[in-house]
mmCIF file of C-alpha atoms in Angstrom:
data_model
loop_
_atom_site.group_PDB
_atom_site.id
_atom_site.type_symbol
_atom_site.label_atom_id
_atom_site.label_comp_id
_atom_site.label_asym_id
_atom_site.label_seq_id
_atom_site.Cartn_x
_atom_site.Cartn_y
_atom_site.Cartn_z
ATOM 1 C CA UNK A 131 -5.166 -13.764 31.299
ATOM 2 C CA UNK A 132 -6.774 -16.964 30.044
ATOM 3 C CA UNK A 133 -5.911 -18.485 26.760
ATOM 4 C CA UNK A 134 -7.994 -19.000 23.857
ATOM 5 C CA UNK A 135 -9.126 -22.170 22.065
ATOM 6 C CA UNK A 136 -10.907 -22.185 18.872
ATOM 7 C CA UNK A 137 -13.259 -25.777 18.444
ATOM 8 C CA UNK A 138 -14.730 -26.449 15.349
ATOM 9 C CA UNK A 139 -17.505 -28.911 15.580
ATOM 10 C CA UNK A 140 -19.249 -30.918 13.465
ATOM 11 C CA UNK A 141 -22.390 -34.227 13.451
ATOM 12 C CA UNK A 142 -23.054 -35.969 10.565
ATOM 13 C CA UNK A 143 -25.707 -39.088 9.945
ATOM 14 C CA UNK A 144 -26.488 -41.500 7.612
ATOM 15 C CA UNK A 145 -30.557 -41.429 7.465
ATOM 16 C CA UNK A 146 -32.089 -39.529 10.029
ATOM 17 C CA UNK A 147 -32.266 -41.441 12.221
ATOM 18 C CA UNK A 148 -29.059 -43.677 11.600
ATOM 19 C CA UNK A 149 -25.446 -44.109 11.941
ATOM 20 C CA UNK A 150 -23.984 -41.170 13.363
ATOM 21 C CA UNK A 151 -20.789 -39.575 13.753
ATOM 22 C CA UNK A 152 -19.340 -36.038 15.053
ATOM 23 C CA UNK A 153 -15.794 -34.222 15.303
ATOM 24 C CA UNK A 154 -14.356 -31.326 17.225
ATOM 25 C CA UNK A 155 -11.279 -30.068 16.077
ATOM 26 C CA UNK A 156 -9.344 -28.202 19.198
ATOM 27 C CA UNK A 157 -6.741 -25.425 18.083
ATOM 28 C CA UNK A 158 -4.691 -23.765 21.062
ATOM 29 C CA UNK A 159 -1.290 -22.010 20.244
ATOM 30 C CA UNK A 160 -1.296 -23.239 16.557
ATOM 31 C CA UNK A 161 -1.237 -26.796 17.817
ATOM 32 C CA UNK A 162 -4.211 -28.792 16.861
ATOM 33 C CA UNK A 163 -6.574 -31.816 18.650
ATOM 34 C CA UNK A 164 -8.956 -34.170 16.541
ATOM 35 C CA UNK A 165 -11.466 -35.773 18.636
ATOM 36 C CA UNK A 166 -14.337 -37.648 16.682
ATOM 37 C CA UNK A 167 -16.869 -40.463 17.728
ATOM 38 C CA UNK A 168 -20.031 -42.238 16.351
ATOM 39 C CA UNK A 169 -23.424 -43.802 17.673
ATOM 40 C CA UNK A 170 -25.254 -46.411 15.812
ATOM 41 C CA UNK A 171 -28.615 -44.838 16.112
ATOM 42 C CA UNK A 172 -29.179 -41.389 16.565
ATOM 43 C CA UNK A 173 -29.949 -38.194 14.643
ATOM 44 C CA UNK A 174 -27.926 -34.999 12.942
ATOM 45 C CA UNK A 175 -28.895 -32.951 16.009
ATOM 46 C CA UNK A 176 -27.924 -35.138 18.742
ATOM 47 C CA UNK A 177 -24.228 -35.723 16.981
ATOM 48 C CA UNK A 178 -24.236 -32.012 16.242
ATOM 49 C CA UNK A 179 -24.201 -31.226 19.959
ATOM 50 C CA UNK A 180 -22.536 -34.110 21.192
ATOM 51 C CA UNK A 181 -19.257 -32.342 19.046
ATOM 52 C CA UNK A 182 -19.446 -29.405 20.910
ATOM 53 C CA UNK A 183 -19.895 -31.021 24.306
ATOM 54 C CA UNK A 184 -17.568 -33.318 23.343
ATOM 55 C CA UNK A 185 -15.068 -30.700 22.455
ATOM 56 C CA UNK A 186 -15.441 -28.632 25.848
ATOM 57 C CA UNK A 187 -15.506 -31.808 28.017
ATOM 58 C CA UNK A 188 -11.965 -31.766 26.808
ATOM 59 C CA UNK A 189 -10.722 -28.710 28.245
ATOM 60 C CA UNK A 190 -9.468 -29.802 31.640
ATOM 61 C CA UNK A 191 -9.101 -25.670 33.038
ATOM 62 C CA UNK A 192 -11.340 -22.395 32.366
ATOM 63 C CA UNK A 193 -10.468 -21.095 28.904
ATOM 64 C CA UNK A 194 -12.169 -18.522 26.583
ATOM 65 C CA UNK A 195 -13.521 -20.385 23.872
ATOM 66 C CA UNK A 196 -14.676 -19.484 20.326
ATOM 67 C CA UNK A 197 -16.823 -22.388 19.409
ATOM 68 C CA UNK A 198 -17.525 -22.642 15.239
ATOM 69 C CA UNK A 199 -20.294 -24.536 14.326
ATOM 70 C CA UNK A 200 -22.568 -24.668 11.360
ATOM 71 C CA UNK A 201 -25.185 -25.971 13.231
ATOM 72 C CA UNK A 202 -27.778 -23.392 13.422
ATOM 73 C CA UNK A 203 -30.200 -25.921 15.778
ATOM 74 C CA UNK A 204 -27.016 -25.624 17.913
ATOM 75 C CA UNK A 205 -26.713 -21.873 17.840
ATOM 76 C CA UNK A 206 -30.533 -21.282 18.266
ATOM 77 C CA UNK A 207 -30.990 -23.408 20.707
ATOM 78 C CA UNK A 208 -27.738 -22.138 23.056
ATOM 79 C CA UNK A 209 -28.478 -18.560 22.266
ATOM 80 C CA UNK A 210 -32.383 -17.851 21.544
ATOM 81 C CA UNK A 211 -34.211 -20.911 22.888
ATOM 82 C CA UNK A 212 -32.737 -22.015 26.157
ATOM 83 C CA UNK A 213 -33.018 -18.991 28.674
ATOM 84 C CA UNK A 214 -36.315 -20.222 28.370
ATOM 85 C CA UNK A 215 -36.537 -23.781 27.851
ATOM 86 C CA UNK A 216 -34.713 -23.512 31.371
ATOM 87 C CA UNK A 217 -37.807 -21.316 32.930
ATOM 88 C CA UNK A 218 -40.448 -23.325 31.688
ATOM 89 C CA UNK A 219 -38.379 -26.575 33.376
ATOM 90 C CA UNK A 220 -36.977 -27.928 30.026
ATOM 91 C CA UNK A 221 -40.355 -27.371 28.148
ATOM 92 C CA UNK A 222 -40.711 -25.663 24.911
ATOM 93 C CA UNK A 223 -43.297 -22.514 24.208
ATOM 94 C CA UNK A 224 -45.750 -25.340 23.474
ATOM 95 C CA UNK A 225 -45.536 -27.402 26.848
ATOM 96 C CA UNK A 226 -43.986 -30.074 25.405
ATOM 97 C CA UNK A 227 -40.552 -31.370 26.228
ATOM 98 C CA UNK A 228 -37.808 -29.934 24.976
ATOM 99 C CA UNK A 229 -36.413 -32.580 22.613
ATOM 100 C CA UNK A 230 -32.534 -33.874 23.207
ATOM 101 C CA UNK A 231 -32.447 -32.201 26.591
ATOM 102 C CA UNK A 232 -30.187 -34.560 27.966
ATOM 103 C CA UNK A 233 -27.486 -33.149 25.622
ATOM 104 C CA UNK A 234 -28.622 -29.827 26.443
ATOM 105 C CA UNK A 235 -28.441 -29.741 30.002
ATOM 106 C CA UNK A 236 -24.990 -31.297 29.645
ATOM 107 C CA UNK A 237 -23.746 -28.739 26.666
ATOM 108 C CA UNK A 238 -25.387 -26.155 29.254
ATOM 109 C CA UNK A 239 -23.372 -27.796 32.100
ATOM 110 C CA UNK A 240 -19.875 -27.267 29.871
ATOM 111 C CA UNK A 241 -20.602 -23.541 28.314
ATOM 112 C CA UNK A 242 -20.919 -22.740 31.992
ATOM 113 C CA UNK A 243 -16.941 -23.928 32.671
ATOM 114 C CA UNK A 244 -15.840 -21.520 30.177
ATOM 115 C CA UNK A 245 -16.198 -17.928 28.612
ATOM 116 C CA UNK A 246 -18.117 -19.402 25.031
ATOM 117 C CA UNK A 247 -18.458 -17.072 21.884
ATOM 118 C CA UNK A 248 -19.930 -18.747 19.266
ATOM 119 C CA UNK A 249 -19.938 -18.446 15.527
ATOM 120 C CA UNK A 250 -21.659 -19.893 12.958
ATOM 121 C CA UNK A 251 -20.186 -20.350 9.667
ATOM 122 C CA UNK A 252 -22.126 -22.361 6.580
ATOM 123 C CA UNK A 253 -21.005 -25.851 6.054
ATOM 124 C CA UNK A 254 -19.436 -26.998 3.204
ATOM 125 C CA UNK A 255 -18.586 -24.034 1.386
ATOM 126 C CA UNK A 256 -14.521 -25.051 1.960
ATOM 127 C CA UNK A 257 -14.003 -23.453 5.548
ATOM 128 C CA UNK A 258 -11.275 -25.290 6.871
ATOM 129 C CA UNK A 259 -11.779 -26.051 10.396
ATOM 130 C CA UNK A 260 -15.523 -26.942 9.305
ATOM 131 C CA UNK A 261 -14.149 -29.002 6.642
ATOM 132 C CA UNK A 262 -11.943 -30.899 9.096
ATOM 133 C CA UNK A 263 -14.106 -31.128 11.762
ATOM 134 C CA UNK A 264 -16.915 -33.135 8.720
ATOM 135 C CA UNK A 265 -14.193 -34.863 8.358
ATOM 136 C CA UNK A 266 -13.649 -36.237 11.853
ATOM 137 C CA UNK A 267 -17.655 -36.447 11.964
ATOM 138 C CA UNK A 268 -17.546 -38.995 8.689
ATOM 139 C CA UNK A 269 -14.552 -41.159 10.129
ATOM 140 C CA UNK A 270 -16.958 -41.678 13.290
ATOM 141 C CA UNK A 271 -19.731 -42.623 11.034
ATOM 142 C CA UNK A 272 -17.048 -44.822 9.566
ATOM 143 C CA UNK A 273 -16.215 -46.490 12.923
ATOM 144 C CA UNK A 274 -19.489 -47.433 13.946
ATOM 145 C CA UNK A 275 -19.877 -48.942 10.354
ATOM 146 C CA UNK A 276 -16.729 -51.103 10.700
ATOM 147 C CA UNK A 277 -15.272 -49.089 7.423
ATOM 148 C CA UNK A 278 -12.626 -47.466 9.401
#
């Protein structure tokens, strides 16, 4: 039987474009994992999928995950949009490429090392693993800012 991790995940940015910063909060067996980093220019969506790569990069063995995100660009694009962004060859419905692709293909890369559910949850209304994983997402903004 595999075991289950829960990540909560989380991008933030100042501007958009600007200083960005995500979190993934790991939770296996009670025992938690903070992982958080920041880019100095870059957008809400690119550090909103950079936590959940970021967060299943760290799994080092095939796990069943249930990954929490309030990202709904995140859970559109992994659940309605990419069974056929990957037909047309990365290309939207419009011919046009599919923007932040690189972190697709690599987020598509990592789902396919592990058994993914994935639930969205709205941010900031106090959920605690979303709450914590803003958190992480801010202290990488922080970083890249020197505030930290």
């Amino acid at each position: 039987m595999s075991e289950q991790v829960v990540i909560y995940t989380d991008g933030a940015c100042k501007g958009n474009p600007g200083v960005g910063g995500w979190g993934a909060v790991l939770v296996y067996k009670g025992v938690e994992k903070e992982l958080w980093g920041g880019e100095a220019e870059t957008t809400n969506n690119r550090m909103e999928l950079t936590a959940a790569i970021r967060g299943l990069q760290e799994l080092k063995r095939h796990c069943d995950v249930r990954l929490v995100t309030d990202s709904q660009y995140v859970m559109q694009g992994i659940q309605d949009w990419m069974p056929n962004w990957k037909k047309r060859g990365w290309k939207t419905a419009a011919k046009q490429p599919v923007k932040n692709a690189d972190l697709w293909r690599e987020l598509d890369e990592q789902v396919g090392r592990h058994n993914v559910t994935w639930q969205w949850v709205r941010g900031h209304t106090g959920h605690p693993g979303n709450e914590h994983a803003d958190q992480l997402a801010n202290r990488g903004v922080d970083e890249v800012r020197g505030l930290a």
